[in-house]
XYZ file of C-alpha atoms in Angstrom:
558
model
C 74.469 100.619 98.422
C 72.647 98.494 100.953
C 69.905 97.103 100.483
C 67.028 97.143 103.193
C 67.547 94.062 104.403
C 64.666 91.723 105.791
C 66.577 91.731 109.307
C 63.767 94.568 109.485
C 62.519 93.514 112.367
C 59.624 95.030 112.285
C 59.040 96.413 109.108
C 56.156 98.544 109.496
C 58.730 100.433 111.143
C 60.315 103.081 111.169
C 59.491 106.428 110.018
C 61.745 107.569 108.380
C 63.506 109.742 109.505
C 66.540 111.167 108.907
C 67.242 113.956 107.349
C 64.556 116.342 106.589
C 66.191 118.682 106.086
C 64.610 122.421 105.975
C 65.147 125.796 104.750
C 64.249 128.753 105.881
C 65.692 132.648 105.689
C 69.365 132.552 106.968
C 70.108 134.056 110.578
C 72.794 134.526 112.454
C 75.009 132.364 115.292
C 72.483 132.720 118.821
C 75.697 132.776 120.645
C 77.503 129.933 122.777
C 75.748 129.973 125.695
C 72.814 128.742 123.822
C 75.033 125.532 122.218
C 74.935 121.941 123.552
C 78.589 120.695 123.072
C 77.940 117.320 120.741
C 77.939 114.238 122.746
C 76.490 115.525 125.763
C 74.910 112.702 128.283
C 71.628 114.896 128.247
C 69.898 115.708 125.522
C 68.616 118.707 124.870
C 64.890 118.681 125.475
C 62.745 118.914 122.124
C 59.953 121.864 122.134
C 56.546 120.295 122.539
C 54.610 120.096 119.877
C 51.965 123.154 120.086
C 47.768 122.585 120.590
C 47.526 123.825 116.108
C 47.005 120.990 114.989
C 50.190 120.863 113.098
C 52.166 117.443 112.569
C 54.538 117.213 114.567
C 57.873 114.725 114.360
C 60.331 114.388 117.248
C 63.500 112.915 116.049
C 66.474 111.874 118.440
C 69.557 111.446 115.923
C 72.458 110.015 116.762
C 74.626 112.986 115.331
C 75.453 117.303 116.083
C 75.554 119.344 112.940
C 77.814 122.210 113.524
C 77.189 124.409 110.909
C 74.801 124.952 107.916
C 77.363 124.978 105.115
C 75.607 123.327 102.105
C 79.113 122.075 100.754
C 80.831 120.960 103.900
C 82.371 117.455 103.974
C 79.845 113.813 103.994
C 78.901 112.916 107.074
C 76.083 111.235 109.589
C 75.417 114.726 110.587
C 75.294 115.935 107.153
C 73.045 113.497 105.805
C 69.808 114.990 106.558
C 70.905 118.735 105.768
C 72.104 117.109 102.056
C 68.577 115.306 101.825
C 66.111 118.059 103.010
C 68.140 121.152 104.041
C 69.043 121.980 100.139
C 68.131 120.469 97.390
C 70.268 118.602 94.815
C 70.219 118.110 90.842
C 68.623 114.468 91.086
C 68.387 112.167 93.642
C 68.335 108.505 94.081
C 67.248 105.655 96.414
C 67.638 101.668 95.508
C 65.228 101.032 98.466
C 61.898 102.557 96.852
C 60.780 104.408 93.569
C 58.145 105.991 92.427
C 56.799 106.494 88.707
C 58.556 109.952 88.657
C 62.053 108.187 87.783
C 63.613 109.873 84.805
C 63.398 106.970 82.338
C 65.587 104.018 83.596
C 68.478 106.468 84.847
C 67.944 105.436 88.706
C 67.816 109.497 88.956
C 64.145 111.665 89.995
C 63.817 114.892 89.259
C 65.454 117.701 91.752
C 65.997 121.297 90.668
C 66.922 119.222 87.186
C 64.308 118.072 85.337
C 66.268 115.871 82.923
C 69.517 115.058 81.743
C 71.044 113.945 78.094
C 74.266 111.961 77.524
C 75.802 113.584 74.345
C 79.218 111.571 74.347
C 80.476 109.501 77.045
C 81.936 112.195 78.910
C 79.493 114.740 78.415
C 76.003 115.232 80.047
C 73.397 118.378 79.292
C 71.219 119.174 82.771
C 67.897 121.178 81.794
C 66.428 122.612 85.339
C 63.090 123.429 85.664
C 62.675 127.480 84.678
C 60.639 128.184 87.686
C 62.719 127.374 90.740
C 62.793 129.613 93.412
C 64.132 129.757 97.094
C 62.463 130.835 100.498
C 63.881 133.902 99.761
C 62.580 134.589 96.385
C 66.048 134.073 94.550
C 64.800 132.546 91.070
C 67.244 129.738 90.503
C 69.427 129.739 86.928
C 72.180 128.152 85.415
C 74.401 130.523 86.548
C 73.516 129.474 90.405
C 73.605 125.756 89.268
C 77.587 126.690 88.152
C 78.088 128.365 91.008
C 77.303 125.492 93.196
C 79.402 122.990 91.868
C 82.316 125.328 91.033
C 82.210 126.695 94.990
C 81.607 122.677 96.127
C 84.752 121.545 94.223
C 87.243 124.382 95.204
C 85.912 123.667 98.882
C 87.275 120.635 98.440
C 85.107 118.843 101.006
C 83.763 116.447 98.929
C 86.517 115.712 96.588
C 85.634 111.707 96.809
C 82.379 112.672 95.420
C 82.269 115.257 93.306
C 85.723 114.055 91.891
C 84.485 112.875 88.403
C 83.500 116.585 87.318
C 86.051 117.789 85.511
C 84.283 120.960 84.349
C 81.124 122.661 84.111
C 79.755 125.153 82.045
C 76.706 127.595 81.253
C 74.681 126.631 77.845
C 72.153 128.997 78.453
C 69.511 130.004 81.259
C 67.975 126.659 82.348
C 70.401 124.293 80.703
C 73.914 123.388 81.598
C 77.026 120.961 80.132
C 78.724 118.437 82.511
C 82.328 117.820 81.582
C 83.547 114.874 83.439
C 86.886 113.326 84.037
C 86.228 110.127 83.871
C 83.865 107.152 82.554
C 83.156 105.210 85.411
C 80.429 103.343 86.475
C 78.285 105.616 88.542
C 80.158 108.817 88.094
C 77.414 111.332 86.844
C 74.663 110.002 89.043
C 76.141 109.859 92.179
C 78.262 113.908 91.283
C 74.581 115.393 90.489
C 73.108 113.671 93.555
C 75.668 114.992 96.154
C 76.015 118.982 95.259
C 73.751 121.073 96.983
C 72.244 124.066 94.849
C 72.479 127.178 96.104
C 71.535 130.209 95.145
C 75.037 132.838 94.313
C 72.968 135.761 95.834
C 71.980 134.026 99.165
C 75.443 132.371 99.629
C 77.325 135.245 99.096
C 74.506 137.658 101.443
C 74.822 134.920 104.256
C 78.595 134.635 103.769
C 78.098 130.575 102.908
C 75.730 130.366 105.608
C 78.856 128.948 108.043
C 76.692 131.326 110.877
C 73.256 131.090 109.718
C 70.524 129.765 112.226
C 68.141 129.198 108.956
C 68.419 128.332 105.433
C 67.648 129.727 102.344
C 67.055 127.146 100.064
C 64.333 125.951 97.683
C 63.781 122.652 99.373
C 59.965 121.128 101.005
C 61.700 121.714 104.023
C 63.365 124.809 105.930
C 65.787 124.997 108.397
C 64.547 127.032 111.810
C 66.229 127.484 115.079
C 69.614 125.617 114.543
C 71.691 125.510 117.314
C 75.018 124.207 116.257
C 75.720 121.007 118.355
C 72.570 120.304 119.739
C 69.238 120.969 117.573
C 67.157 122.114 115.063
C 63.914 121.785 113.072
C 62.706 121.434 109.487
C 59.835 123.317 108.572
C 57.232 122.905 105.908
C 58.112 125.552 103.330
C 54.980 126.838 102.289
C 55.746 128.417 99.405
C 57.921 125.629 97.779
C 58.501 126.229 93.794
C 57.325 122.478 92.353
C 53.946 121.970 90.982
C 52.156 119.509 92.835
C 51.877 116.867 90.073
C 55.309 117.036 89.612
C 56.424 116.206 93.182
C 58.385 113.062 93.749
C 58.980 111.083 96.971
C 61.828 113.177 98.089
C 59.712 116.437 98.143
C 56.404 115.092 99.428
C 55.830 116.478 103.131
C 53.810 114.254 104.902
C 54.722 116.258 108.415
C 54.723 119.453 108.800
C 57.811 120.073 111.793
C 60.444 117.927 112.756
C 62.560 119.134 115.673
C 65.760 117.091 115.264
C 68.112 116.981 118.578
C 71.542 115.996 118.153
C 72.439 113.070 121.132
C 75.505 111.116 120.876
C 75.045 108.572 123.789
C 72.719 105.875 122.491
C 71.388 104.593 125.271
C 70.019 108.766 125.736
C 68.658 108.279 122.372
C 66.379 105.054 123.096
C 65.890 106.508 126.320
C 64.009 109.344 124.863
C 61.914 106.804 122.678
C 61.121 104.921 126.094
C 59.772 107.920 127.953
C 58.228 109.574 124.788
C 60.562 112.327 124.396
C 61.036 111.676 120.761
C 58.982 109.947 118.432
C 61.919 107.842 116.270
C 65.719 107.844 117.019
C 68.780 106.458 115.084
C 71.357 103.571 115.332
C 70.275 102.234 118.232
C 72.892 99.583 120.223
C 72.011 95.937 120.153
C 72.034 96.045 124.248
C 68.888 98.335 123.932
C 66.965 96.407 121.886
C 65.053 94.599 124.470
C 63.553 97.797 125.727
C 61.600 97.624 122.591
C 60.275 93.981 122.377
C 56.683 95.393 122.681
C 55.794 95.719 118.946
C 52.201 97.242 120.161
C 54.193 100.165 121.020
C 57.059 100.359 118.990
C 58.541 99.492 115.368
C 61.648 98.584 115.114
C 64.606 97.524 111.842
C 67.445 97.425 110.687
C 69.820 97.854 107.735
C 72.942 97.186 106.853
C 75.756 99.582 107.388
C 76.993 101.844 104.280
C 80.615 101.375 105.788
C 82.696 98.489 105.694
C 85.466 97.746 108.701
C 88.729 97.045 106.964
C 92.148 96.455 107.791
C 94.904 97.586 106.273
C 99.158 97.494 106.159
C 101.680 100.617 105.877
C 103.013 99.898 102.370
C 104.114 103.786 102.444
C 106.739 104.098 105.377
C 109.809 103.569 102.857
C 108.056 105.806 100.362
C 107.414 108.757 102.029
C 109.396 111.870 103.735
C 108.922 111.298 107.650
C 107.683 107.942 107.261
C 108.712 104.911 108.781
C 109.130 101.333 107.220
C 106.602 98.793 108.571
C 108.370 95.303 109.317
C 105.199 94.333 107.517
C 106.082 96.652 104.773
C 107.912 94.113 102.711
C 106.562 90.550 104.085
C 103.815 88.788 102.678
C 103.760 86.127 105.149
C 103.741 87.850 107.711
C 100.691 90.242 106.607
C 98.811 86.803 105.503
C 99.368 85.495 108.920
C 98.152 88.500 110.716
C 94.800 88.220 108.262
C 94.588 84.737 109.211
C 94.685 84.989 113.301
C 91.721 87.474 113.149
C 88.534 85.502 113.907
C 86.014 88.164 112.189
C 83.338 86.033 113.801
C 84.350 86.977 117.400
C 83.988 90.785 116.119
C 80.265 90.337 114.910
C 79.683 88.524 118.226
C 81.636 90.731 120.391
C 81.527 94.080 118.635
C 78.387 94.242 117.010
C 76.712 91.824 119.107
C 75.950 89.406 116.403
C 74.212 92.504 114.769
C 76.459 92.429 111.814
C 77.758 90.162 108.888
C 81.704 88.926 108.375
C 82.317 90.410 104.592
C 84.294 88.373 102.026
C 85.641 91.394 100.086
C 86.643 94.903 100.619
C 83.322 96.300 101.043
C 80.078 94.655 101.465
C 77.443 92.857 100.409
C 74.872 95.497 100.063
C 75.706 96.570 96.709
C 74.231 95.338 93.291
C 77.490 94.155 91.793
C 79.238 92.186 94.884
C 79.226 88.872 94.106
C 77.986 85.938 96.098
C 80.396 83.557 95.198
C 83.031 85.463 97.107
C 81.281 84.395 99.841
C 81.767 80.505 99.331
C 85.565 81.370 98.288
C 88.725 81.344 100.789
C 88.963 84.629 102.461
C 91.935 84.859 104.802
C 89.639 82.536 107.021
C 90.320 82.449 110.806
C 92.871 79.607 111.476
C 95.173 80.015 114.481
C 97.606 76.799 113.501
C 97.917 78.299 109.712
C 99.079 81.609 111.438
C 101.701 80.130 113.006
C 102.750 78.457 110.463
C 102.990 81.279 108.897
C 104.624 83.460 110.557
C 107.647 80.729 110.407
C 107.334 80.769 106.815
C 107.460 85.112 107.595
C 110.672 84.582 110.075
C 108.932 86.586 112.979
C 111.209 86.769 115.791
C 108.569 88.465 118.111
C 109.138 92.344 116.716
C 106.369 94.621 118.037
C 103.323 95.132 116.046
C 101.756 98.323 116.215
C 97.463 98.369 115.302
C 96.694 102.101 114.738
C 93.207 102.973 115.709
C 90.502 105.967 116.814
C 89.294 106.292 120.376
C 85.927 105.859 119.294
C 83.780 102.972 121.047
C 83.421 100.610 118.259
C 86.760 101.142 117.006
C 88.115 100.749 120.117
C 86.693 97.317 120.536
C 87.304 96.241 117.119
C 90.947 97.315 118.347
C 90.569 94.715 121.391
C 90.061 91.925 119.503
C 92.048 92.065 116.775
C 94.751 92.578 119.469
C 93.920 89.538 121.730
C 93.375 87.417 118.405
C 97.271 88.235 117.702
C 98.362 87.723 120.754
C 96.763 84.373 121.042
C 99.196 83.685 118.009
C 102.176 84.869 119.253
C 102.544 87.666 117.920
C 103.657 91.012 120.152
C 100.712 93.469 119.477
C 100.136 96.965 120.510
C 98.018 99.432 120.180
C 98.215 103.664 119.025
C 94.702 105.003 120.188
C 94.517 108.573 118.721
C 91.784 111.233 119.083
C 89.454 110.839 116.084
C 91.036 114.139 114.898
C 94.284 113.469 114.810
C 93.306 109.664 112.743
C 94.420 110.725 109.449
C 96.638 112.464 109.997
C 98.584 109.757 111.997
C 97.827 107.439 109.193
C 98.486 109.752 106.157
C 102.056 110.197 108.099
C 102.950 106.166 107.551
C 104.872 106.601 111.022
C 103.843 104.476 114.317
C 101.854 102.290 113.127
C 102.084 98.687 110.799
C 98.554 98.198 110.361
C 95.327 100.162 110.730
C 91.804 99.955 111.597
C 89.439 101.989 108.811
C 86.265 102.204 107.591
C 84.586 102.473 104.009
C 81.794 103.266 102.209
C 80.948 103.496 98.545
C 79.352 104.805 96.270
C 76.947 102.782 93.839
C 79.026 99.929 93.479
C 80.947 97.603 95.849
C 83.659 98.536 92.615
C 83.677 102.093 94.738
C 84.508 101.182 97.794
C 88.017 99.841 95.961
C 88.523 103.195 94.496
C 88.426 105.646 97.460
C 90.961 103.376 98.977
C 93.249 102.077 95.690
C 93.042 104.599 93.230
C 96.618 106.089 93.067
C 95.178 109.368 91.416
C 94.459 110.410 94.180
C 96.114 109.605 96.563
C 99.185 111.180 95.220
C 100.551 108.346 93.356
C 99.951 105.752 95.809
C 97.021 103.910 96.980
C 95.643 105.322 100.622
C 97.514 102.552 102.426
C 101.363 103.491 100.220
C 101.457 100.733 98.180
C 102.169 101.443 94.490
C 101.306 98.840 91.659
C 100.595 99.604 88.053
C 98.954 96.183 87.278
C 96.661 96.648 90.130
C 95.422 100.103 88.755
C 95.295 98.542 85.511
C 92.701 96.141 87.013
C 91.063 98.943 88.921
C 90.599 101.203 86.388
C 88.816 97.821 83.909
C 86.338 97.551 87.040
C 85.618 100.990 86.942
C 85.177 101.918 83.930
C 81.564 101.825 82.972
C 81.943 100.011 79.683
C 83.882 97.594 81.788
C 82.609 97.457 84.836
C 81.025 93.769 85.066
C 81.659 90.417 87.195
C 84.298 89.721 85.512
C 86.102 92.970 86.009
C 85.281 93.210 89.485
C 86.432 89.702 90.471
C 89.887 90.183 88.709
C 90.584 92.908 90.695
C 88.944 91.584 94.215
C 91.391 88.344 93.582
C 94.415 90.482 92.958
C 94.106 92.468 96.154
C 93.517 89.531 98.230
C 96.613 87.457 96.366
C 98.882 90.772 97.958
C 97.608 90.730 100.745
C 97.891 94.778 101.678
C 94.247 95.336 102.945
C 91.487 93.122 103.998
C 87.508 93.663 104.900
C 86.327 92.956 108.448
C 83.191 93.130 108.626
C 79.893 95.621 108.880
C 77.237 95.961 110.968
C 73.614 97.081 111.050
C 71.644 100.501 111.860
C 68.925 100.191 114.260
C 65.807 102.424 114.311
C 62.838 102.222 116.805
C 59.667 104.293 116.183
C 56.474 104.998 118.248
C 53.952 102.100 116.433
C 52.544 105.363 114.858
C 55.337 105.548 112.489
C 54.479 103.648 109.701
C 57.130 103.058 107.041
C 60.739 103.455 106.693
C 61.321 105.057 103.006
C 65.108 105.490 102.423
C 67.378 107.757 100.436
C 70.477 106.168 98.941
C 72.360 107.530 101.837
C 70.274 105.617 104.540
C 68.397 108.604 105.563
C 65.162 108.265 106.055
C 63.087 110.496 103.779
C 60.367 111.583 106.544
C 58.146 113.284 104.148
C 57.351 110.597 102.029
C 56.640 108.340 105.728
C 53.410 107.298 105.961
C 51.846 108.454 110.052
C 48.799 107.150 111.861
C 46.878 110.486 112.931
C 47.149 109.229 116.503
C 50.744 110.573 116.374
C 50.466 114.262 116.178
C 47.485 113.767 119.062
């Protein structure tokens, strides 16, 4: 989904970073006093790296993991526990290969060592027959079913793992993918997202919700997690995979990363600065210039995974407890509240020109979005055509209520958007919630007209329209309550992998925007600054940066 972009300021950049992941024997919680509560002003300070000659990686990330459960839900904190903490099937990256790629499948070996389509909805998984963990647990298909069973009835990563509908044990080292669907991208990006496990370990660590290690067969172990604050990824010395065999994702070209969990950005490229950490994530546009010195520091960027979006209550008439939207049933009046948005003064104002207006419902960082979208009329910022109309909508000056988080960006998104509508004439206020209570206050279809989201996909741009129109799951309407058979009929063509094309894709990108129900915003970029020792930014599909394939000048670990 997003390709590196050549806003990489500095490409030598960046090590990568992200997520290496470790495992290691499974402990137990260390007790409160010893966790940092997430988003804490100061950070808490990384151990130094010892006189052994070891190679050391300091990484300040710009999210707390709170627990070590291999199947809980996808998030920036998960990220590098899914890439290095456990290991998966496959994996996959569309920012660099290697010659390890299982034929032209996009996938590289995991614990699978290759896969074989036997109908359209049926796939056959061989794992390698020698895969062990840290603990000694020799990995089978039984552990592989395990896994994905326990992943699906935890129901964290339903979006994801959605497409299996069954799977089953053919014999030792082989197993049978039933899925529930054909769509474009299903089994790749199911087998790519399920951590494997092994039954005994999982069940001995009771799911490893308290551990303070992992047991896993990664490159990488887990040591001294401390939920909400830190933790480090250790070379696993005993790791299962033939040498020759390795891939980029299990190469381990450091041998400890201590990863601290700091919320406040401007902590986070403080601790660059001062040489507290050696890399550190998603760092604001406003701290850039503390890094213009590219003798000392690499810096990029990328585009963001998740889309901004806007989208009406079509559900308040629909739904027990809900409330009808004045919007609800009023075209114009949703097209003129598209049209007095100026997506342009977000970038500027939001982002800080870091960031791109998008011309769909998702972005242009995936391999099927299409660039004439970008030439084409797209609700396009016009103040006079808003007023006219809302005359055409009959707006009499009822109240319009924007539902968004308390979080920074969202906030400010929420500023905007607000002033734009005022400038219009039209009576706009605003429901801040706690980030917790977000869904729920938008899965209720009650105080609120229109909302603030965000969106990510999967392989496609395609994806990104499913995980917000598919009424399968969403109970029979789409996430936003409207319900429209000819728009899932047009979904389900762009979907479908035998289907999935430009053609498909555009029929259904028209249709949404000719109802006018949701619209995208915009998305903005990560940025990452590294000592000048840091060398390369290799990235998963995820955007994590997979640190053991980085390539280090010696002078780092000095």
């Amino acid at each position: 989904m997003k390709k590196v972009i050549a806003l990489l300021l500095v490409l030598a950049m960046i090590f990568s970073l992200a997520a290496c992941t470790a495992p290691a024997p499974a402990g137990t919680d260390t007790g409160k006093e010893e966790q940092q509560e997430a988003g804490n002003e100061e950070a808490a300070e990384p151990a130094e790296a010892e006189e052994t000659g070891e190679k050391v990686l300091r990484i300040a990330y710009h999210a707390t993991l709170t627990s070590l459960n291999p199947f809980q839900g996808m998030s920036e904190a998960m990220g590098p526990l899914g890439l290095y903490g456990y290991q998966t099937l496959f994996y996959k990256s569309q920012y660099v290969s290697d010659d390890k790629m299982i034929g032209d499948s996009g996938l590289y070996p995991g614990i699978g060592k290759t896969f074989t389509k036997t109908d359209p909805l049926t796939y056959d998984v061989e794992i390698f027959d020698y895969v062990v963990d840290s603990e000694g647990n020799k990995i089978t298909a039984d552990d592989v079913v395990f896994s994905v069973e326990e992943c699906i009835n935890q129901g964290n990563l339903a979006m994801q793992v959605g497409a299996i509908s069954s799977v089953e044990k053919i014999d030792d080292y082989n197993i049978r993918f039933h899925m529930a669907n054909t769509q474009a991208g299903a089994f790749n990006n199911s087998v790519t997202q399920i951590s494997i496990v092994s039954k005994a370990a999982f069940e001995k660590y009771n799911g490893f919700v308290d551990a303070t290690e992992t047991v896993s067969t990664s490159c990488y172990l887990i040591k001294n997690f401390v939920s909400g604050a830190s933790y480090e990824f250790v070379k696993n010395e005993n790791y299962w995979q033939k040498d020759e065999l390795r891939t980029m994702f299990d190469e381990t070209n450091v041998d400890r990363v201590i990863m601290t969990g700091v919320v406040d950005a401007p902590t986070r490229a403080g601790m660059v600065e001062s040489g507290a950490a050696d890399w550190a994530s998603r760092i604001d546009q406003s701290q850039l210039y503390l890094f213009d010195d590219t003798s000392k520091y690499n810096l990029f960027a990328i585009p963001n995974s998740l889309t901004y979006v806007l989208s009406f209550n079509m559900g308040g008439s629909k739904t027990e407890g809900g409330e009808a939207s004045i919007c609800e049933d009023n075209q114009k009046l949703r097209e003129a509240i598209f049209t007095a948005i100026d997506c342009n003064a977000l970038v500027a104002s939001v982002a800080l020109g870091n960031g791109a207006v998008t011309h769909t419902y998702g972005n242009d960082g995936y391999p099927d979005y299409l660039k004439k979208w970008d030439e084409e009329y797209y609700f396009d910022y016009n103040p006079d055509k808003a007023k006219e109309l809302l005359e055409e909508a009959g707006y009499k000056g009822e109240t319009i209520t924007l539902l968004t988080s308390n979080n920074t960006t969202w906030s400010k998104i929420a500023e905007v958007i607000q002033g734009c509508l005022i400038a219009v004439g039209i009576d706009c206020k605003l429901n801040t919630v706690d980030d917790a209570m977000f869904v729920p206050t938008r899965n209720s279809y009650a105080g609120w007209d229109v909302t603030i989201d965000n969106k990510e996909s999967g392989d496609y741009v395609t994806s990104t329209f499913k995980y917000s129109f598919d009424q399968d799951s969403f109970g029979g309407m789409t996430q936003c309550g409207y319900t429209d058979e000819d728009m899932q009929v047009l979904l389900r063509a762009a979907l479908e992998e035998e289907t999935h094309n430009a053609e498909t894709a555009d029929a259904f990108h028209q249709y949404l925007k000719s109802i006018a129900i949701s619209r995208g915003l915009y998305y903005d970029y990560y940025n990452y600054v590294a000592n000048i020792n840091v060398k390369d930014n290799p990235l998963s599909d995820k955007c994590f940066i997979i640190f053991g394939h980085a390539q280090y000048d010696p002078a780092l670990f000095k």
